[in-house]
């Protein structure tokens, strides 16, 4: 059986919109990670989502969220694995970090360098995250973001596409297919998880090399 590491934040973990800070999680049958696993034959999805995770920024209020620092241990813990999906960047848009889309892209590159110790680039799928909703900054939603955060999130798609091109990885923009639930303007709802699983399945089938996918390719040919 092949395995794919899914490394991300609360939208990989499966946080139910509007439940922060209680951190209520969708059941397995709802999360895009488990939906994707069911759609792929003989492939296990390794769920490694963490609420608040960034590419390179450390959250002073919630330690352990700096993605690049944790990734080495996570990858070593699950090695060997056959592919990886990385979807980070939403939390990097928080006001406290003051980061531009370009800076967040540089953080993504540091994460890719870690993954490239374990995988060749063509076995990595870079996913730029969904956009932040226009009212995410409201006190009843997530005031850790502001209006600038929303604009920064809109810039991630182009930056991530270029990073993926330079590194030779596959690329998918989640924002082309799904958006946040209006309950909090930040997290996927059930339908979003369903759609994302569908598009990720297609992306894996189209972009991951035959050496990863050869068993499934052979089965389809029979």
mmCIF file of N, CA and C in Angstrom, residues 17-138:
data_model
loop_
_atom_site.group_PDB
_atom_site.id
_atom_site.type_symbol
_atom_site.label_atom_id
_atom_site.label_comp_id
_atom_site.label_asym_id
_atom_site.label_seq_id
_atom_site.Cartn_x
_atom_site.Cartn_y
_atom_site.Cartn_z
ATOM 1 N N UNK A 17 -16.463 24.897 11.093
ATOM 2 C CA UNK A 17 -16.564 26.361 11.089
ATOM 3 C C UNK A 17 -17.338 26.904 12.278
ATOM 4 N N UNK A 18 -16.782 27.950 12.880
ATOM 5 C CA UNK A 18 -17.449 28.620 13.983
ATOM 6 C C UNK A 18 -17.248 27.999 15.345
ATOM 7 N N UNK A 19 -16.392 26.970 15.441
ATOM 8 C CA UNK A 19 -16.214 26.301 16.737
ATOM 9 C C UNK A 19 -14.922 26.688 17.448
ATOM 10 N N UNK A 20 -14.110 27.563 16.855
ATOM 11 C CA UNK A 20 -12.918 28.031 17.574
ATOM 12 C C UNK A 20 -13.360 28.950 18.708
ATOM 13 N N UNK A 21 -12.821 28.894 19.929
ATOM 14 C CA UNK A 21 -11.639 28.103 20.322
ATOM 15 C C UNK A 21 -11.933 26.720 20.889
ATOM 16 N N UNK A 22 -13.162 26.246 20.761
ATOM 17 C CA UNK A 22 -13.487 24.916 21.301
ATOM 18 C C UNK A 22 -12.881 23.789 20.475
ATOM 19 N N UNK A 23 -12.527 24.092 19.211
ATOM 20 C CA UNK A 23 -11.854 23.142 18.323
ATOM 21 C C UNK A 23 -12.636 21.846 18.141
ATOM 22 N N UNK A 24 -13.850 21.989 17.639
ATOM 23 C CA UNK A 24 -14.630 20.809 17.305
ATOM 24 C C UNK A 24 -14.248 20.340 15.906
ATOM 25 N N UNK A 25 -14.129 19.018 15.739
ATOM 26 C CA UNK A 25 -13.583 18.441 14.513
ATOM 27 C C UNK A 25 -14.626 17.603 13.786
ATOM 28 N N UNK A 26 -14.633 17.720 12.467
ATOM 29 C CA UNK A 26 -15.501 16.858 11.673
ATOM 30 C C UNK A 26 -15.115 15.397 11.861
ATOM 31 N N UNK A 27 -16.104 14.532 11.799
ATOM 32 C CA UNK A 27 -15.837 13.096 11.866
ATOM 33 C C UNK A 27 -15.043 12.654 10.641
ATOM 34 N N UNK A 28 -14.459 11.480 10.746
ATOM 35 C CA UNK A 28 -13.596 10.976 9.672
ATOM 36 C C UNK A 28 -14.296 10.946 8.321
ATOM 37 N N UNK A 29 -15.553 10.576 8.298
ATOM 38 C CA UNK A 29 -16.236 10.432 7.017
ATOM 39 C C UNK A 29 -16.483 11.773 6.329
ATOM 40 N N UNK A 30 -16.278 12.879 7.051
ATOM 41 C CA UNK A 30 -16.475 14.214 6.492
ATOM 42 C C UNK A 30 -15.160 14.819 6.001
ATOM 43 N N UNK A 31 -14.081 14.615 6.713
ATOM 44 C CA UNK A 31 -12.815 15.277 6.402
ATOM 45 C C UNK A 31 -12.301 14.914 5.001
ATOM 46 N N UNK A 32 -11.731 15.897 4.302
ATOM 47 C CA UNK A 32 -11.251 15.642 2.943
ATOM 48 C C UNK A 32 -10.151 14.593 2.914
ATOM 49 N N UNK A 33 -9.373 14.495 3.971
ATOM 50 C CA UNK A 33 -8.293 13.516 4.011
ATOM 51 C C UNK A 33 -8.818 12.089 3.942
ATOM 52 N N UNK A 34 -9.837 11.785 4.725
ATOM 53 C CA UNK A 34 -10.391 10.434 4.723
ATOM 54 C C UNK A 34 -11.258 10.189 3.484
ATOM 55 N N UNK A 35 -11.949 11.218 3.018
ATOM 56 C CA UNK A 35 -12.700 11.084 1.769
ATOM 57 C C UNK A 35 -11.750 10.759 0.613
ATOM 58 N N UNK A 36 -10.616 11.443 0.579
ATOM 59 C CA UNK A 36 -9.625 11.196 -0.470
ATOM 60 C C UNK A 36 -9.094 9.779 -0.388
ATOM 61 N N UNK A 37 -8.809 9.336 0.813
ATOM 62 C CA UNK A 37 -8.291 7.982 1.003
ATOM 63 C C UNK A 37 -9.260 6.945 0.443
ATOM 64 N N UNK A 38 -10.555 7.159 0.660
ATOM 65 C CA UNK A 38 -11.545 6.209 0.165
ATOM 66 C C UNK A 38 -11.636 6.210 -1.355
ATOM 67 N N UNK A 39 -11.267 7.339 -1.978
ATOM 68 C CA UNK A 39 -11.350 7.449 -3.430
ATOM 69 C C UNK A 39 -10.134 6.847 -4.140
ATOM 70 N N UNK A 40 -9.045 6.689 -3.420
ATOM 71 C CA UNK A 40 -7.820 6.164 -4.011
ATOM 72 C C UNK A 40 -7.633 4.713 -3.596
ATOM 73 N N UNK A 41 -7.390 3.865 -4.542
ATOM 74 C CA UNK A 41 -7.192 2.453 -4.246
ATOM 75 C C UNK A 41 -5.793 2.217 -3.677
ATOM 76 N N UNK A 42 -5.725 1.437 -2.609
ATOM 77 C CA UNK A 42 -4.434 1.037 -2.037
ATOM 78 C C UNK A 42 -3.540 2.216 -1.669
ATOM 79 N N UNK A 43 -4.142 3.311 -1.212
ATOM 80 C CA UNK A 43 -3.381 4.489 -0.782
ATOM 81 C C UNK A 43 -3.881 4.917 0.590
ATOM 82 N N UNK A 44 -2.959 5.109 1.511
ATOM 83 C CA UNK A 44 -3.295 5.586 2.859
ATOM 84 C C UNK A 44 -2.922 7.045 2.974
ATOM 85 N N UNK A 45 -3.833 7.877 3.466
ATOM 86 C CA UNK A 45 -3.546 9.287 3.704
ATOM 87 C C UNK A 45 -3.127 9.458 5.160
ATOM 88 N N UNK A 46 -1.939 9.973 5.368
ATOM 89 C CA UNK A 46 -1.432 10.228 6.715
ATOM 90 C C UNK A 46 -1.875 11.631 7.114
ATOM 91 N N UNK A 47 -2.821 11.722 8.049
ATOM 92 C CA UNK A 47 -3.361 13.013 8.468
ATOM 93 C C UNK A 47 -2.392 13.724 9.418
ATOM 94 N N UNK A 48 -1.888 14.873 8.978
ATOM 95 C CA UNK A 48 -1.009 15.685 9.824
ATOM 96 C C UNK A 48 -1.442 17.146 9.742
ATOM 97 N N UNK A 49 -2.673 17.393 10.182
ATOM 98 C CA UNK A 49 -3.181 18.754 10.265
ATOM 99 C C UNK A 49 -3.098 19.255 11.691
ATOM 100 N N UNK A 50 -2.828 20.540 11.858
ATOM 101 C CA UNK A 50 -2.736 21.144 13.187
ATOM 102 C C UNK A 50 -3.304 22.556 13.133
ATOM 103 N N UNK A 51 -4.238 22.855 14.010
ATOM 104 C CA UNK A 51 -4.840 24.187 14.055
ATOM 105 C C UNK A 51 -3.777 25.243 14.370
ATOM 106 N N UNK A 52 -3.771 26.313 13.588
ATOM 107 C CA UNK A 52 -2.835 27.403 13.817
ATOM 108 C C UNK A 52 -1.481 27.229 13.163
ATOM 109 N N UNK A 53 -1.255 26.128 12.488
ATOM 110 C CA UNK A 53 0.070 25.879 11.895
ATOM 111 C C UNK A 53 0.369 26.877 10.773
ATOM 112 N N UNK A 54 1.581 27.375 10.763
ATOM 113 C CA UNK A 54 2.078 28.296 9.744
ATOM 114 C C UNK A 54 3.199 27.611 8.965
ATOM 115 N N UNK A 55 3.773 28.333 8.014
ATOM 116 C CA UNK A 55 4.951 27.806 7.325
ATOM 117 C C UNK A 55 6.182 27.975 8.221
ATOM 118 N N UNK A 56 6.464 29.209 8.631
ATOM 119 C CA UNK A 56 7.701 29.461 9.401
ATOM 120 C C UNK A 56 7.504 30.324 10.642
ATOM 121 N N UNK A 57 6.306 30.820 10.875
ATOM 122 C CA UNK A 57 6.097 31.735 11.993
ATOM 123 C C UNK A 57 5.693 30.979 13.255
ATOM 124 N N UNK A 58 6.274 31.380 14.370
ATOM 125 C CA UNK A 58 5.942 30.770 15.658
ATOM 126 C C UNK A 58 4.883 31.599 16.357
ATOM 127 N N UNK A 59 3.836 30.949 16.811
ATOM 128 C CA UNK A 59 2.751 31.596 17.533
ATOM 129 C C UNK A 59 3.136 31.676 19.008
ATOM 130 N N UNK A 60 3.294 32.888 19.505
ATOM 131 C CA UNK A 60 3.715 33.068 20.892
ATOM 132 C C UNK A 60 2.681 32.553 21.884
ATOM 133 N N UNK A 61 1.416 32.509 21.471
ATOM 134 C CA UNK A 61 0.342 32.058 22.361
ATOM 135 C C UNK A 61 0.096 30.559 22.267
ATOM 136 N N UNK A 62 0.506 29.956 21.149
ATOM 137 C CA UNK A 62 0.312 28.519 20.954
ATOM 138 C C UNK A 62 1.584 27.918 20.367
ATOM 139 N N UNK A 63 2.510 27.518 21.209
ATOM 140 C CA UNK A 63 3.790 26.982 20.733
ATOM 141 C C UNK A 63 3.610 25.734 19.867
ATOM 142 N N UNK A 64 4.594 25.504 19.022
ATOM 143 C CA UNK A 64 4.601 24.298 18.202
ATOM 144 C C UNK A 64 3.871 24.430 16.885
ATOM 145 N N UNK A 65 3.552 25.665 16.493
ATOM 146 C CA UNK A 65 2.800 25.862 15.243
ATOM 147 C C UNK A 65 3.700 26.189 14.051
ATOM 148 N N UNK A 66 4.987 26.308 14.255
ATOM 149 C CA UNK A 66 5.906 26.654 13.152
ATOM 150 C C UNK A 66 6.118 25.419 12.284
ATOM 151 N N UNK A 67 5.483 25.394 11.143
ATOM 152 C CA UNK A 67 5.425 24.202 10.312
ATOM 153 C C UNK A 67 6.758 23.629 9.914
ATOM 154 N N UNK A 68 7.692 24.487 9.510
ATOM 155 C CA UNK A 68 8.981 23.984 9.045
ATOM 156 C C UNK A 68 9.754 23.296 10.162
ATOM 157 N N UNK A 69 9.567 23.748 11.393
ATOM 158 C CA UNK A 69 10.288 23.147 12.520
ATOM 159 C C UNK A 69 9.742 21.757 12.850
ATOM 160 N N UNK A 70 8.434 21.579 12.731
ATOM 161 C CA UNK A 70 7.813 20.296 13.060
ATOM 162 C C UNK A 70 7.928 19.284 11.931
ATOM 163 N N UNK A 71 8.086 19.777 10.706
ATOM 164 C CA UNK A 71 8.005 18.903 9.549
ATOM 165 C C UNK A 71 9.086 17.827 9.527
ATOM 166 N N UNK A 72 10.286 18.159 9.951
ATOM 167 C CA UNK A 72 11.357 17.163 9.960
ATOM 168 C C UNK A 72 11.002 15.970 10.841
ATOM 169 N N UNK A 73 10.504 16.253 12.045
ATOM 170 C CA UNK A 73 10.131 15.170 12.960
ATOM 171 C C UNK A 73 8.935 14.394 12.435
ATOM 172 N N UNK A 74 7.957 15.104 11.887
ATOM 173 C CA UNK A 74 6.773 14.446 11.333
ATOM 174 C C UNK A 74 7.163 13.526 10.181
ATOM 175 N N UNK A 75 7.981 14.045 9.270
ATOM 176 C CA UNK A 75 8.389 13.243 8.118
ATOM 177 C C UNK A 75 9.198 12.030 8.547
ATOM 178 N N UNK A 76 10.107 12.223 9.486
ATOM 179 C CA UNK A 76 10.912 11.093 9.955
ATOM 180 C C UNK A 76 10.044 10.058 10.656
ATOM 181 N N UNK A 77 9.037 10.539 11.387
ATOM 182 C CA UNK A 77 8.149 9.627 12.104
ATOM 183 C C UNK A 77 7.369 8.730 11.148
ATOM 184 N N UNK A 78 6.949 9.287 10.018
ATOM 185 C CA UNK A 78 6.104 8.541 9.083
ATOM 186 C C UNK A 78 6.879 7.905 7.927
ATOM 187 N N UNK A 79 8.160 8.189 7.831
ATOM 188 C CA UNK A 79 8.956 7.636 6.734
ATOM 189 C C UNK A 79 9.040 6.113 6.836
ATOM 190 N N UNK A 80 9.085 5.440 5.670
ATOM 191 C CA UNK A 80 9.002 6.025 4.320
ATOM 192 C C UNK A 80 7.555 6.246 3.897
ATOM 193 N N UNK A 81 7.324 7.309 3.147
ATOM 194 C CA UNK A 81 6.019 7.551 2.533
ATOM 195 C C UNK A 81 6.260 7.869 1.059
ATOM 196 N N UNK A 82 5.209 7.779 0.270
ATOM 197 C CA UNK A 82 5.363 7.793 -1.180
ATOM 198 C C UNK A 82 4.988 9.100 -1.854
ATOM 199 N N UNK A 83 4.328 9.980 -1.139
ATOM 200 C CA UNK A 83 3.932 11.260 -1.692
ATOM 201 C C UNK A 83 3.553 12.211 -0.572
ATOM 202 N N UNK A 84 3.385 13.481 -0.909
ATOM 203 C CA UNK A 84 3.019 14.472 0.104
ATOM 204 C C UNK A 84 2.134 15.553 -0.500
ATOM 205 N N UNK A 85 1.166 15.994 0.294
ATOM 206 C CA UNK A 85 0.332 17.156 -0.016
ATOM 207 C C UNK A 85 0.611 18.178 1.067
ATOM 208 N N UNK A 86 0.986 19.389 0.683
ATOM 209 C CA UNK A 86 1.229 20.433 1.682
ATOM 210 C C UNK A 86 0.307 21.613 1.396
ATOM 211 N N UNK A 87 -0.495 21.973 2.389
ATOM 212 C CA UNK A 87 -1.451 23.082 2.260
ATOM 213 C C UNK A 87 -1.364 23.952 3.511
ATOM 214 N N UNK A 88 -0.537 24.964 3.442
ATOM 215 C CA UNK A 88 -0.327 25.906 4.538
ATOM 216 C C UNK A 88 -0.384 27.332 3.986
ATOM 217 N N UNK A 89 -0.503 28.317 4.889
ATOM 218 C CA UNK A 89 -0.442 29.715 4.476
ATOM 219 C C UNK A 89 -1.544 30.584 5.049
ATOM 220 N N UNK A 90 -2.675 30.001 5.375
ATOM 221 C CA UNK A 90 -3.782 30.802 5.913
ATOM 222 C C UNK A 90 -3.384 31.495 7.207
ATOM 223 N N UNK A 91 -2.799 30.752 8.134
ATOM 224 C CA UNK A 91 -2.431 31.347 9.424
ATOM 225 C C UNK A 91 -1.284 32.344 9.310
ATOM 226 N N UNK A 92 -0.468 32.187 8.284
ATOM 227 C CA UNK A 92 0.616 33.138 8.034
ATOM 228 C C UNK A 92 0.080 34.534 7.728
ATOM 229 N N UNK A 93 -1.193 34.618 7.325
ATOM 230 C CA UNK A 93 -1.813 35.892 6.980
ATOM 231 C C UNK A 93 -2.273 36.684 8.208
ATOM 232 N N UNK A 94 -2.130 36.126 9.398
ATOM 233 C CA UNK A 94 -2.580 36.812 10.598
ATOM 234 C C UNK A 94 -1.848 38.139 10.789
ATOM 235 N N UNK A 95 -2.555 39.092 11.363
ATOM 236 C CA UNK A 95 -2.039 40.441 11.550
ATOM 237 C C UNK A 95 -0.707 40.460 12.295
ATOM 238 N N UNK A 96 -0.573 39.607 13.304
ATOM 239 C CA UNK A 96 0.612 39.627 14.154
ATOM 240 C C UNK A 96 1.893 39.356 13.393
ATOM 241 N N UNK A 97 1.817 38.599 12.285
ATOM 242 C CA UNK A 97 3.021 38.264 11.540
ATOM 243 C C UNK A 97 3.397 39.333 10.511
ATOM 244 N N UNK A 98 2.428 40.102 10.050
ATOM 245 C CA UNK A 98 2.705 41.170 9.096
ATOM 246 C C UNK A 98 3.391 40.697 7.829
ATOM 247 N N UNK A 99 3.095 39.492 7.401
ATOM 248 C CA UNK A 99 3.804 38.900 6.262
ATOM 249 C C UNK A 99 3.113 39.204 4.945
ATOM 250 N N UNK A 100 3.913 39.364 3.904
ATOM 251 C CA UNK A 100 3.378 39.498 2.552
ATOM 252 C C UNK A 100 3.228 38.107 1.941
ATOM 253 N N UNK A 101 2.519 38.030 0.828
ATOM 254 C CA UNK A 101 2.392 36.753 0.128
ATOM 255 C C UNK A 101 3.760 36.244 -0.299
ATOM 256 N N UNK A 102 4.632 37.141 -0.698
ATOM 257 C CA UNK A 102 5.988 36.752 -1.104
ATOM 258 C C UNK A 102 6.739 36.105 0.057
ATOM 259 N N UNK A 103 6.655 36.711 1.233
ATOM 260 C CA UNK A 103 7.334 36.162 2.410
ATOM 261 C C UNK A 103 6.772 34.797 2.777
ATOM 262 N N UNK A 104 5.462 34.652 2.699
ATOM 263 C CA UNK A 104 4.844 33.358 2.993
ATOM 264 C C UNK A 104 5.308 32.308 1.997
ATOM 265 N N UNK A 105 5.454 32.714 0.745
ATOM 266 C CA UNK A 105 5.979 31.801 -0.267
ATOM 267 C C UNK A 105 7.383 31.325 0.049
ATOM 268 N N UNK A 106 8.205 32.211 0.590
ATOM 269 C CA UNK A 106 9.560 31.805 0.993
ATOM 270 C C UNK A 106 9.505 30.795 2.134
ATOM 271 N N UNK A 107 8.521 30.974 3.026
ATOM 272 C CA UNK A 107 8.338 29.995 4.097
ATOM 273 C C UNK A 107 7.932 28.645 3.549
ATOM 274 N N UNK A 108 7.062 28.653 2.542
ATOM 275 C CA UNK A 108 6.674 27.406 1.891
ATOM 276 C C UNK A 108 7.892 26.706 1.301
ATOM 277 N N UNK A 109 8.780 27.470 0.692
ATOM 278 C CA UNK A 109 9.978 26.867 0.090
ATOM 279 C C UNK A 109 10.836 26.153 1.131
ATOM 280 N N UNK A 110 10.939 26.711 2.323
ATOM 281 C CA UNK A 110 11.706 26.049 3.379
ATOM 282 C C UNK A 110 11.066 24.716 3.747
ATOM 283 N N UNK A 111 9.730 24.675 3.757
ATOM 284 C CA UNK A 111 9.038 23.416 4.027
ATOM 285 C C UNK A 111 9.294 22.401 2.914
ATOM 286 N N UNK A 112 9.294 22.873 1.674
ATOM 287 C CA UNK A 112 9.541 21.974 0.548
ATOM 288 C C UNK A 112 10.945 21.379 0.614
ATOM 289 N N UNK A 113 11.899 22.164 1.060
ATOM 290 C CA UNK A 113 13.265 21.631 1.165
ATOM 291 C C UNK A 113 13.343 20.481 2.157
ATOM 292 N N UNK A 114 12.520 20.549 3.198
ATOM 293 C CA UNK A 114 12.465 19.435 4.149
ATOM 294 C C UNK A 114 11.854 18.211 3.471
ATOM 295 N N UNK A 115 10.732 18.395 2.803
ATOM 296 C CA UNK A 115 10.073 17.272 2.135
ATOM 297 C C UNK A 115 10.955 16.646 1.070
ATOM 298 N N UNK A 116 11.768 17.465 0.426
ATOM 299 C CA UNK A 116 12.620 16.967 -0.649
ATOM 300 C C UNK A 116 13.761 16.082 -0.148
ATOM 301 N N UNK A 117 13.935 16.018 1.158
ATOM 302 C CA UNK A 117 14.883 15.047 1.716
ATOM 303 C C UNK A 117 14.296 13.642 1.662
ATOM 304 N N UNK A 118 12.982 13.563 1.562
ATOM 305 C CA UNK A 118 12.289 12.280 1.613
ATOM 306 C C UNK A 118 11.655 11.888 0.283
ATOM 307 N N UNK A 119 11.387 12.870 -0.570
ATOM 308 C CA UNK A 119 10.667 12.626 -1.815
ATOM 309 C C UNK A 119 11.290 13.423 -2.954
ATOM 310 N N UNK A 120 11.175 12.907 -4.160
ATOM 311 C CA UNK A 120 11.514 13.698 -5.331
ATOM 312 C C UNK A 120 10.382 14.696 -5.563
ATOM 313 N N UNK A 121 10.667 15.862 -6.159
ATOM 314 C CA UNK A 121 9.657 16.921 -6.273
ATOM 315 C C UNK A 121 8.364 16.506 -6.954
ATOM 316 N N UNK A 122 8.441 15.601 -7.942
ATOM 317 C CA UNK A 122 7.232 15.233 -8.665
ATOM 318 C C UNK A 122 6.257 14.408 -7.828
ATOM 319 N N UNK A 123 6.674 14.035 -6.629
ATOM 320 C CA UNK A 123 5.789 13.305 -5.719
ATOM 321 C C UNK A 123 5.219 14.217 -4.629
ATOM 322 N N UNK A 124 5.373 15.530 -4.831
ATOM 323 C CA UNK A 124 4.859 16.519 -3.880
ATOM 324 C C UNK A 124 3.804 17.376 -4.567
ATOM 325 N N UNK A 125 2.673 17.569 -3.904
ATOM 326 C CA UNK A 125 1.609 18.429 -4.412
ATOM 327 C C UNK A 125 1.484 19.651 -3.506
ATOM 328 N N UNK A 126 1.811 20.816 -4.047
ATOM 329 C CA UNK A 126 1.659 22.083 -3.331
ATOM 330 C C UNK A 126 0.236 22.584 -3.560
ATOM 331 N N UNK A 127 -0.477 22.867 -2.467
ATOM 332 C CA UNK A 127 -1.843 23.375 -2.561
ATOM 333 C C UNK A 127 -1.906 24.752 -1.913
ATOM 334 N N UNK A 128 -2.222 25.765 -2.716
ATOM 335 C CA UNK A 128 -2.457 27.074 -2.110
ATOM 336 C C UNK A 128 -3.837 27.042 -1.456
ATOM 337 N N UNK A 129 -3.970 27.639 -0.265
ATOM 338 C CA UNK A 129 -5.198 27.452 0.530
ATOM 339 C C UNK A 129 -6.393 28.242 0.014
ATOM 340 N N UNK A 130 -7.542 27.975 0.610
ATOM 341 C CA UNK A 130 -8.745 28.742 0.287
ATOM 342 C C UNK A 130 -8.535 30.189 0.735
ATOM 343 N N UNK A 131 -9.306 31.086 0.148
ATOM 344 C CA UNK A 131 -9.219 32.492 0.521
ATOM 345 C C UNK A 131 -9.920 32.741 1.847
ATOM 346 N N UNK A 132 -9.465 33.749 2.544
ATOM 347 C CA UNK A 132 -10.184 34.215 3.726
ATOM 348 C C UNK A 132 -11.415 34.983 3.271
ATOM 349 N N UNK A 133 -12.522 34.828 3.984
ATOM 350 C CA UNK A 133 -13.741 35.556 3.657
ATOM 351 C C UNK A 133 -13.621 37.036 3.980
ATOM 352 N N UNK A 134 -14.450 37.839 3.360
ATOM 353 C CA UNK A 134 -14.345 39.288 3.475
ATOM 354 C C UNK A 134 -14.651 39.819 4.876
ATOM 355 N N UNK A 135 -15.285 39.011 5.724
ATOM 356 C CA UNK A 135 -15.616 39.482 7.074
ATOM 357 C C UNK A 135 -14.959 38.640 8.161
ATOM 358 N N UNK A 136 -13.878 37.960 7.817
ATOM 359 C CA UNK A 136 -13.196 37.091 8.781
ATOM 360 C C UNK A 136 -12.693 37.858 9.997
ATOM 361 N N UNK A 137 -12.407 39.130 9.841
ATOM 362 C CA UNK A 137 -11.808 39.960 10.878
ATOM 363 C C UNK A 137 -12.781 40.358 11.993
ATOM 364 N N UNK A 138 -14.068 40.116 11.784
ATOM 365 C CA UNK A 138 -15.057 40.551 12.770
ATOM 366 C C UNK A 138 -14.837 39.851 14.115
#
